[in-house]
Every structure is written in structure tokens, then in C-alpha cells.
mmCIF file of C-alpha atoms in Angstrom:
data_model
loop_
_atom_site.group_PDB
_atom_site.id
_atom_site.type_symbol
_atom_site.label_atom_id
_atom_site.label_comp_id
_atom_site.label_asym_id
_atom_site.label_seq_id
_atom_site.Cartn_x
_atom_site.Cartn_y
_atom_site.Cartn_z
ATOM 1 C CA MET A 1 -0.075 0.046 -0.040
ATOM 2 C CA VAL A 2 1.213 3.547 -0.839
ATOM 3 C CA GLU A 3 0.545 6.607 1.183
ATOM 4 C CA SER A 4 -0.786 9.506 -0.864
ATOM 5 C CA SER A 5 -2.016 13.042 -0.247
ATOM 6 C CA ALA A 6 -4.672 13.316 2.209
ATOM 7 C CA ALA A 7 -7.241 14.380 -0.489
ATOM 8 C CA ALA A 8 -6.784 11.051 -2.498
ATOM 9 C CA GLY A 9 -6.736 9.028 0.578
ATOM 10 C CA GLU A 10 -4.920 5.320 0.701
ATOM 11 C CA ARG A 11 -4.776 3.444 -2.567
ATOM 12 C CA TRP A 12 -3.489 0.239 -3.774
ATOM 13 C CA ILE A 13 -1.231 0.303 -6.838
ATOM 14 C CA GLN A 14 -0.284 -2.533 -9.322
ATOM 15 C CA PRO A 15 3.277 -2.707 -10.323
ATOM 16 C CA ALA A 16 4.309 -2.150 -13.812
ATOM 17 C CA SER A 17 6.188 -5.482 -14.198
ATOM 18 C CA PRO A 18 5.042 -8.954 -13.067
ATOM 19 C CA ILE A 19 6.179 -9.914 -9.574
ATOM 20 C CA LEU A 20 8.616 -12.921 -9.841
ATOM 21 C CA THR A 21 8.761 -15.487 -7.073
ATOM 22 C CA ASP A 22 11.525 -17.851 -6.702
ATOM 23 C CA TYR A 23 13.591 -15.553 -8.869
ATOM 24 C CA ARG A 24 17.067 -16.653 -9.900
ATOM 25 C CA GLU A 25 19.697 -15.712 -12.499
ATOM 26 C CA VAL A 26 20.768 -18.643 -14.813
ATOM 27 C CA LYS A 27 23.490 -18.685 -17.362
ATOM 28 C CA GLU A 28 22.974 -21.893 -19.090
ATOM 29 C CA PRO A 29 21.219 -23.159 -22.269
ATOM 30 C CA VAL A 30 17.550 -24.590 -22.053
ATOM 31 C CA GLN A 31 16.804 -27.485 -24.248
ATOM 32 C CA LEU A 32 13.165 -27.254 -25.649
ATOM 33 C CA GLN A 33 12.340 -30.945 -26.624
ATOM 34 C CA THR A 34 9.143 -30.063 -28.482
ATOM 35 C CA GLU A 35 7.493 -26.952 -29.957
ATOM 36 C CA THR A 36 6.902 -24.691 -26.857
ATOM 37 C CA ARG A 37 4.471 -21.707 -26.514
ATOM 38 C CA TYR A 38 6.329 -18.374 -25.502
ATOM 39 C CA PHE A 39 5.023 -15.296 -23.732
ATOM 40 C CA GLN A 40 6.018 -11.714 -23.153
ATOM 41 C CA VAL A 41 5.373 -12.311 -19.308
ATOM 42 C CA PRO A 42 5.654 -15.373 -17.132
ATOM 43 C CA GLN A 43 1.929 -16.227 -17.175
ATOM 44 C CA LEU A 44 -0.151 -18.593 -19.210
ATOM 45 C CA SER A 45 -2.413 -16.834 -21.563
ATOM 46 C CA PHE A 46 -4.744 -18.528 -23.922
ATOM 47 C CA ASP A 47 -4.933 -15.727 -26.322
ATOM 48 C CA GLU A 48 -1.167 -15.878 -27.118
ATOM 49 C CA ASN A 49 -0.375 -18.610 -29.464
ATOM 50 C CA ASN A 50 3.393 -18.063 -30.328
ATOM 51 C CA TRP A 51 5.386 -21.160 -30.900
ATOM 52 C CA LEU A 52 9.194 -21.836 -30.659
ATOM 53 C CA LYS A 53 10.989 -24.674 -32.515
ATOM 54 C CA PRO A 54 12.533 -27.325 -30.515
ATOM 55 C CA GLY A 55 16.245 -26.407 -29.736
ATOM 56 C CA SER A 56 18.851 -25.067 -27.600
ATOM 57 C CA TYR A 57 18.188 -21.463 -26.183
ATOM 58 C CA ASP A 58 20.361 -19.284 -23.958
ATOM 59 C CA ALA A 59 18.643 -18.524 -20.726
ATOM 60 C CA PHE A 60 19.391 -15.524 -18.443
ATOM 61 C CA GLU A 61 16.704 -15.857 -15.484
ATOM 62 C CA ALA A 62 14.045 -18.008 -14.201
ATOM 63 C CA SER A 63 11.096 -17.964 -11.674
ATOM 64 C CA GLY A 64 9.505 -21.182 -10.703
ATOM 65 C CA ASP A 65 8.798 -23.264 -13.818
ATOM 66 C CA TRP A 66 9.272 -20.129 -16.158
ATOM 67 C CA VAL A 67 12.480 -19.534 -17.920
ATOM 68 C CA HIS A 68 13.391 -16.159 -19.621
ATOM 69 C CA ILE A 69 15.413 -16.846 -22.850
ATOM 70 C CA ASN A 70 16.843 -15.142 -25.887
ATOM 71 C CA THR A 71 15.134 -16.127 -29.254
ATOM 72 C CA GLU A 72 14.926 -14.682 -32.744
ATOM 73 C CA HIS A 73 11.704 -13.148 -31.463
ATOM 74 C CA GLY A 74 13.497 -11.278 -28.717
ATOM 75 C CA GLN A 75 13.518 -12.140 -25.056
ATOM 76 C CA VAL A 76 10.541 -14.438 -24.155
ATOM 77 C CA TRP A 77 9.314 -16.524 -21.393
ATOM 78 C CA VAL A 78 8.701 -20.188 -21.646
ATOM 79 C CA ASN A 79 7.345 -22.939 -19.330
ATOM 80 C CA ALA A 80 9.276 -25.933 -20.556
ATOM 81 C CA ALA A 81 7.680 -28.376 -17.970
ATOM 82 C CA ARG A 82 4.140 -27.419 -19.573
ATOM 83 C CA ALA A 83 5.549 -27.753 -23.038
ATOM 84 C CA LEU A 84 5.634 -31.606 -22.994
ATOM 85 C CA LEU A 85 1.775 -31.505 -21.652
ATOM 86 C CA GLU A 86 0.769 -29.249 -24.825
ATOM 87 C CA ARG A 87 2.959 -30.902 -27.354
ATOM 88 C CA PRO A 88 4.028 -34.306 -26.265
ATOM 89 C CA LEU A 89 6.980 -36.061 -28.016
ATOM 90 C CA GLY A 90 5.801 -38.376 -30.914
ATOM 91 C CA ILE A 91 3.198 -36.207 -32.672
ATOM 92 C CA VAL A 92 2.982 -37.009 -36.312
ATOM 93 C CA ALA A 93 1.511 -35.174 -39.333
ATOM 94 C CA VAL A 94 -1.727 -37.043 -40.619
ATOM 95 C CA ASP A 95 -4.517 -36.530 -43.125
ATOM 96 C CA GLU A 96 -7.186 -38.601 -41.543
ATOM 97 C CA THR A 97 -10.862 -38.220 -41.516
ATOM 98 C CA ILE A 98 -12.282 -38.453 -37.877
ATOM 99 C CA THR A 99 -15.862 -38.463 -36.539
ATOM 100 C CA LEU A 100 -17.173 -36.367 -34.014
ATOM 101 C CA THR A 101 -20.412 -37.218 -32.117
ATOM 102 C CA GLU A 102 -22.545 -35.953 -29.323
ATOM 103 C CA ASP A 103 -20.213 -37.752 -26.918
ATOM 104 C CA THR A 104 -17.073 -36.166 -28.096
ATOM 105 C CA GLU A 105 -15.075 -33.936 -25.758
ATOM 106 C CA THR A 106 -12.323 -31.836 -27.143
ATOM 107 C CA PHE A 107 -9.283 -30.292 -25.424
ATOM 108 C CA ARG A 108 -6.969 -27.434 -25.912
ATOM 109 C CA TYR A 109 -3.938 -29.845 -25.517
ATOM 110 C CA PRO A 110 -3.801 -33.596 -25.031
ATOM 111 C CA LEU A 111 -2.406 -33.636 -21.344
ATOM 112 C CA THR A 112 -3.339 -30.622 -19.694
ATOM 113 C CA GLY A 113 -7.042 -31.562 -19.020
ATOM 114 C CA GLU A 114 -8.252 -28.186 -20.288
ATOM 115 C CA LEU A 115 -11.566 -28.636 -21.996
ATOM 116 C CA SER A 116 -12.439 -26.891 -25.315
ATOM 117 C CA HIS A 117 -15.904 -28.162 -25.708
ATOM 118 C CA ILE A 118 -17.959 -30.510 -23.457
ATOM 119 C CA LYS A 119 -19.897 -33.549 -24.580
ATOM 120 C CA GLY A 120 -23.049 -32.578 -26.565
ATOM 121 C CA PHE A 121 -21.315 -29.537 -28.145
ATOM 122 C CA TYR A 122 -20.783 -31.131 -31.526
ATOM 123 C CA SER A 123 -23.225 -32.932 -33.543
ATOM 124 C CA PRO A 124 -22.207 -35.960 -35.572
ATOM 125 C CA GLN A 125 -19.816 -34.915 -38.281
ATOM 126 C CA SER A 126 -16.673 -35.628 -40.095
ATOM 127 C CA VAL A 127 -13.516 -33.598 -39.893
ATOM 128 C CA GLN A 128 -9.853 -33.690 -41.078
ATOM 129 C CA ALA A 129 -7.098 -34.430 -38.440
ATOM 130 C CA TYR A 130 -3.892 -32.927 -39.314
ATOM 131 C CA GLU A 131 -1.717 -34.539 -36.433
ATOM 132 C CA LYS A 132 -1.937 -37.769 -34.364
ATOM 133 C CA TRP A 133 -0.358 -38.656 -30.968
ATOM 134 C CA ILE A 134 -0.318 -42.080 -29.359
ATOM 135 C CA SER A 135 0.169 -41.919 -25.523
ATOM 136 C CA ASP A 136 2.226 -44.320 -23.418
ATOM 137 C CA THR A 137 -1.035 -46.050 -22.395
ATOM 138 C CA GLY A 138 -2.181 -46.452 -26.027
ATOM 139 C CA ASP A 139 -4.684 -43.633 -26.107
ATOM 140 C CA ILE A 140 -4.776 -42.275 -29.639
ATOM 141 C CA TRP A 141 -5.324 -38.262 -29.761
ATOM 142 C CA TYR A 142 -6.234 -36.290 -33.022
ATOM 143 C CA HIS A 143 -5.591 -32.593 -33.606
ATOM 144 C CA PHE A 144 -8.068 -30.925 -35.886
ATOM 145 C CA HIS A 145 -9.327 -27.345 -36.738
ATOM 146 C CA GLY A 146 -12.562 -27.124 -34.522
ATOM 147 C CA PHE A 147 -15.291 -24.421 -33.936
ATOM 148 C CA GLY A 148 -13.113 -22.564 -31.361
ATOM 149 C CA GLY A 149 -9.611 -23.075 -32.948
ATOM 150 C CA ASP A 150 -7.270 -26.036 -32.954
ATOM 151 C CA GLU A 151 -8.608 -28.934 -30.675
ATOM 152 C CA TRP A 152 -7.597 -32.212 -29.587
ATOM 153 C CA MET A 153 -9.953 -35.208 -29.021
ATOM 154 C CA LYS A 154 -9.132 -38.652 -27.696
ATOM 155 C CA LYS A 155 -10.326 -41.513 -29.957
ATOM 156 C CA ALA A 156 -13.252 -43.223 -28.301
ATOM 157 C CA ASP A 157 -12.531 -46.760 -27.137
ATOM 158 C CA ASP A 158 -13.993 -49.145 -29.898
ATOM 159 C CA SER A 159 -14.633 -51.858 -27.301
ATOM 160 C CA SER A 160 -17.446 -49.974 -25.454
#
């Protein structure tokens, strides 16, 4: 809280820069194993859809799981731990027709649990998947262009 003139009274102010917790300087490369979203501040945002290619990047500071790195896009923040949840290793390009039904749930990413659309949103229809990923447990996930942007769906178990 900051004191101000008696006429204005006491007020709360918001810092101009994000408050970093567990801040530490780092001087080592960070290896991104998969395509990784990057941000201007160390905070997840779903309206920011900028991706870095896998590779080694020079880091200069970190806060929690967030690392500040130098890239061809300037200095940006990445969350390397979350990257493997959003873009797991082993995703392959496909051109497959998949079927959405009333029972289809779609997700922003295959492993974060963030729903895009609940069951009942889509009516039965066919769409083109452009990526496919098979999890360690054998679950098959498809990436397609959906109503709200790119979405993932897990293939329904055929034995039910």
C-alpha cells in the first residue's frame, strides 16, 4: 500500500512489471524438446499462440517453472515443464478423417485436461485431423481445426 495526499486517501497500486517469485539468475542453455509456446510475461495466456521450434536457447533468468530466454523473437518466457503436456513427443502429421459425435469432448492440449468443448457440443460430423499422437498407455489423440480453433480429441474406445 502506498500513502498519498490526504485528499486522495490510501490506495492500492499495481506494479508495472510482473512480480517474480523464486527468482534466480541462470547462465545456461535451455533445451526445448518439443514446440513450445512463448509469452512476453511469465504467465499462461490462452490468447497468445506463439510457438518456438525445438532447440537450445540461452537462458538468463528464471522464476519457478518459467525461464526467460533469448530467441529470434527477442527475450521471451517459456514454461518447459508444461510444453511436454501441450505438445508431447511423438506427434506425427496425418491427413485422416475422424468422426465427432454428441459424446465427443475436445481439449486445448492432450495432457493438460483443459476442455475446449464438453460432450454435447458437436453434432455428428466428419473432420480432417492434421496431427495424431499415441500416448504411452495407447490412447490415440487427434488434432483438428474445430469451432473454437485447434482442438484435440481422444479417440473413443471401440470396445465399449
